Amino acid sequence: NGHKVGTDKWRYKLEWYGRLASWLAAHDKDQPLVLCGDFNIAPTNKDVANLEEFEGSVLFNPEIVAKLEALLEWGLSDVFRIHRPDDDAYSWWDYRRGGFERNNGMRIDLILTSKPVTDNAVASFIDVDERQPESDQEGTHLIGEKPSDHAPVLLAFKPVEKNLVQGALL
């Protein structure tokens, strides 16, 4: 995630996103493309529950947000925000601070899509239920069944034509 602003890991994170932007520049933005996963970047203030706590961190820092914005400027879309522009929805909560119980999280797991994919997306959501601790039938939390600190971000598509998939960058 970059460890701490100013460290070698932070510089590596910045350089990695620069290399990703260079890779994108060599490709056709009209081809189907999906970049998804744990980006360790919250795109906007809306994606951070507690700005005071996280602003300037490795996850929400103007320098790293600019790297994400460069990917969007190339032609990728944050498809979750297209479908849920006003949701206060998070995909990550810090265990050490009881973030999930207080809903003090961030949306750092993203699905970025090129226009052909964006145009075929019909819905996106974060499956917060998967982040809940495992419980037995009586609702007692099961010992040792600790879920990830992330929740899955999902994207639904309308049926696509075969030729859309054939040209995809896989």
CSV table of C-alpha atoms in Angstrom, one decimal:
chain,number,residue,atom,x,y,z
A,1,ASN,CA,0.0,0.0,0.0
A,2,GLY,CA,3.0,2.3,0.1
A,3,HIS,CA,3.7,1.8,3.8
A,4,LYS,CA,4.3,5.5,4.7
A,5,VAL,CA,4.5,8.7,2.6
A,6,GLY,CA,8.1,9.4,1.6
A,7,THR,CA,9.5,5.9,2.1
A,8,ASP,CA,11.0,3.7,-0.6
A,9,LYS,CA,7.7,1.7,-0.7
A,10,TRP,CA,5.8,4.9,-1.3
A,11,ARG,CA,8.1,5.9,-4.2
A,12,TYR,CA,7.7,2.4,-5.6
A,13,LYS,CA,3.9,2.8,-5.5
A,14,LEU,CA,4.1,6.1,-7.3
A,15,GLU,CA,6.5,4.7,-9.9
A,16,TRP,CA,4.3,1.6,-10.4
A,17,TYR,CA,1.3,3.7,-11.2
A,18,GLY,CA,3.4,5.7,-13.6
A,19,ARG,CA,4.4,2.4,-15.4
A,20,LEU,CA,0.7,1.4,-15.5
A,21,ALA,CA,-0.2,4.7,-17.2
A,22,SER,CA,2.6,4.1,-19.7
A,23,TRP,CA,1.3,0.7,-20.4
A,24,LEU,CA,-2.2,2.1,-21.0
A,25,ALA,CA,-0.8,4.7,-23.3
A,26,ALA,CA,0.4,2.0,-25.6
A,27,HIS,CA,-3.1,0.5,-26.0
A,28,ASP,CA,-6.3,1.5,-27.8
A,29,LYS,CA,-8.8,2.9,-25.4
A,30,ASP,CA,-11.6,1.7,-27.6
A,31,GLN,CA,-10.7,-1.9,-26.8
A,32,PRO,CA,-12.5,-3.6,-23.9
A,33,LEU,CA,-10.4,-3.4,-20.7
A,34,VAL,CA,-11.0,-4.0,-17.0
A,35,LEU,CA,-8.5,-3.1,-14.3
A,36,CYS,CA,-9.8,-4.2,-10.9
A,37,GLY,CA,-8.7,-5.0,-7.5
A,38,ASP,CA,-7.2,-3.4,-4.4
A,39,PHE,CA,-5.7,-0.1,-5.7
A,40,ASN,CA,-4.9,1.2,-2.2
A,41,ILE,CA,-6.1,4.6,-3.4
A,42,ALA,CA,-9.4,6.3,-2.4
A,43,PRO,CA,-10.4,8.3,-5.5
A,44,THR,CA,-12.3,11.2,-3.8
A,45,ASN,CA,-13.4,12.7,-0.5
A,46,LYS,CA,-16.7,10.7,-1.0
A,47,ASP,CA,-14.7,7.5,-0.7
A,48,VAL,CA,-13.3,8.3,2.7
A,49,ALA,CA,-15.4,8.0,5.8
A,50,ASN,CA,-13.2,10.1,8.0
A,51,LEU,CA,-11.2,12.7,6.1
A,52,GLU,CA,-9.5,13.9,9.2
A,53,GLU,CA,-8.0,10.5,9.9
A,54,PHE,CA,-7.0,9.5,6.4
A,55,GLU,CA,-6.2,12.7,4.5
A,56,GLY,CA,-2.5,12.8,3.5
A,57,SER,CA,-2.1,9.0,4.1
A,58,VAL,CA,-0.7,6.6,1.6
A,59,LEU,CA,-4.3,5.7,0.7
A,60,PHE,CA,-5.6,9.3,0.2
A,61,ASN,CA,-2.9,11.7,-0.7
A,62,PRO,CA,-3.0,14.3,-3.5
A,63,GLU,CA,0.1,12.8,-5.1
A,64,ILE,CA,-1.3,9.2,-5.4
A,65,VAL,CA,-4.8,10.4,-6.2
A,66,ALA,CA,-3.2,12.2,-9.2
A,67,LYS,CA,-1.8,8.9,-10.4
A,68,LEU,CA,-5.3,7.4,-10.3
A,69,GLU,CA,-6.7,10.4,-12.1
A,70,ALA,CA,-4.2,9.9,-14.9
A,71,LEU,CA,-5.7,6.5,-15.5
A,72,LEU,CA,-9.1,8.0,-15.7
A,73,GLU,CA,-7.9,10.7,-18.1
A,74,TRP,CA,-6.6,8.0,-20.4
A,75,GLY,CA,-10.2,6.8,-20.8
A,76,LEU,CA,-10.9,4.5,-17.9
A,77,SER,CA,-14.1,5.0,-15.8
A,78,ASP,CA,-14.7,4.3,-12.2
A,79,VAL,CA,-17.7,2.3,-13.0
A,80,PHE,CA,-18.9,1.9,-9.4
A,81,ARG,CA,-19.3,5.7,-9.2
A,82,ILE,CA,-21.2,5.8,-12.5
A,83,HIS,CA,-23.8,3.5,-11.0
A,84,ARG,CA,-23.7,4.8,-7.5
A,85,PRO,CA,-22.6,8.4,-7.6
A,86,ASP,CA,-23.9,9.4,-4.2
A,87,ASP,CA,-23.3,6.2,-2.1
A,88,ASP,CA,-21.3,6.4,1.1
A,89,ALA,CA,-19.9,3.0,0.4
A,90,TYR,CA,-16.6,1.5,1.5
A,91,SER,CA,-14.7,-1.6,0.5
A,92,TRP,CA,-12.0,-1.6,3.3
A,93,TRP,CA,-12.1,-1.1,7.0
A,94,ASP,CA,-9.1,-1.2,9.4
A,95,TYR,CA,-9.2,-4.0,11.9
A,96,ARG,CA,-6.9,-2.3,14.3
A,97,ARG,CA,-9.3,0.6,14.8
A,98,GLY,CA,-12.6,-1.2,14.7
A,99,GLY,CA,-13.4,0.5,11.4
A,100,PHE,CA,-16.0,-1.9,10.2
A,101,GLU,CA,-18.1,-1.7,13.4
A,102,ARG,CA,-18.0,2.1,13.1
A,103,ASN,CA,-18.3,2.1,9.3
A,104,ASN,CA,-15.0,4.1,9.3
A,105,GLY,CA,-13.7,2.8,6.0
A,106,MET,CA,-12.5,3.7,2.5
A,107,ARG,CA,-13.4,2.7,-1.0
A,108,ILE,CA,-9.9,1.5,-2.3
A,109,ASP,CA,-11.0,-1.6,-4.2
A,110,LEU,CA,-11.9,-0.3,-7.6
A,111,ILE,CA,-13.2,-1.5,-11.0
A,112,LEU,CA,-11.9,0.7,-13.8
A,113,THR,CA,-13.2,0.0,-17.3
A,114,SER,CA,-12.7,1.3,-20.8
A,115,LYS,CA,-15.8,2.7,-22.7
A,116,PRO,CA,-16.8,-0.6,-24.4
A,117,VAL,CA,-17.0,-2.3,-21.0
A,118,THR,CA,-18.5,0.7,-19.2
A,119,ASP,CA,-21.3,0.9,-21.8
A,120,ASN,CA,-22.2,-2.8,-21.1
A,121,ALA,CA,-22.2,-2.4,-17.3
A,122,VAL,CA,-25.7,-2.3,-15.7
A,123,ALA,CA,-25.0,-2.3,-12.0
A,124,SER,CA,-22.2,-2.2,-9.4
A,125,PHE,CA,-22.2,-2.7,-5.6
A,126,ILE,CA,-20.0,-3.6,-2.7
A,127,ASP,CA,-21.0,-6.8,-1.0
A,128,VAL,CA,-20.6,-5.7,2.6
A,129,ASP,CA,-22.2,-9.0,3.8
A,130,GLU,CA,-19.1,-10.8,2.8
A,131,ARG,CA,-17.1,-8.6,5.3
A,132,GLN,CA,-19.3,-9.7,8.2
A,133,PRO,CA,-17.7,-12.2,10.6
A,134,GLU,CA,-18.8,-15.8,10.3
A,135,SER,CA,-21.5,-16.7,12.7
A,136,ASP,CA,-23.3,-20.0,13.7
A,137,GLN,CA,-27.0,-20.5,13.5
A,138,GLU,CA,-27.6,-18.7,16.8
A,139,GLY,CA,-25.6,-15.6,15.6
A,140,THR,CA,-22.5,-16.3,17.7
A,141,HIS,CA,-19.3,-15.3,16.0
A,142,LEU,CA,-17.2,-18.3,15.1
A,143,ILE,CA,-13.7,-18.2,16.6
A,144,GLY,CA,-11.0,-18.1,14.1
A,145,GLU,CA,-13.3,-17.2,11.2
A,146,LYS,CA,-12.0,-13.7,10.6
A,147,PRO,CA,-13.1,-12.2,7.2
A,148,SER,CA,-10.8,-10.1,5.1
A,149,ASP,CA,-10.6,-6.4,5.9
A,150,HIS,CA,-11.9,-5.8,2.3
A,151,ALA,CA,-15.4,-6.4,0.8
A,152,PRO,CA,-15.8,-7.5,-2.8
A,153,VAL,CA,-16.8,-4.9,-5.3
A,154,LEU,CA,-19.1,-6.4,-8.0
A,155,LEU,CA,-20.1,-5.4,-11.5
A,156,ALA,CA,-23.0,-6.7,-13.5
A,157,PHE,CA,-23.2,-6.6,-17.3
A,158,LYS,CA,-25.9,-6.9,-19.9
A,159,PRO,CA,-25.3,-9.7,-22.3
A,160,VAL,CA,-22.4,-8.8,-24.7
A,161,GLU,CA,-21.8,-9.7,-28.3
A,162,LYS,CA,-19.1,-12.2,-29.1
A,163,ASN,CA,-17.1,-9.6,-31.0
A,164,LEU,CA,-16.7,-7.4,-27.9
A,165,VAL,CA,-14.9,-10.2,-26.0
A,166,GLN,CA,-12.8,-11.2,-29.0
A,167,GLY,CA,-11.0,-7.8,-29.0
A,168,ALA,CA,-10.5,-7.7,-25.2
A,169,LEU,CA,-7.1,-7.1,-23.7
A,170,LEU,CA,-6.8,-10.2,-21.5
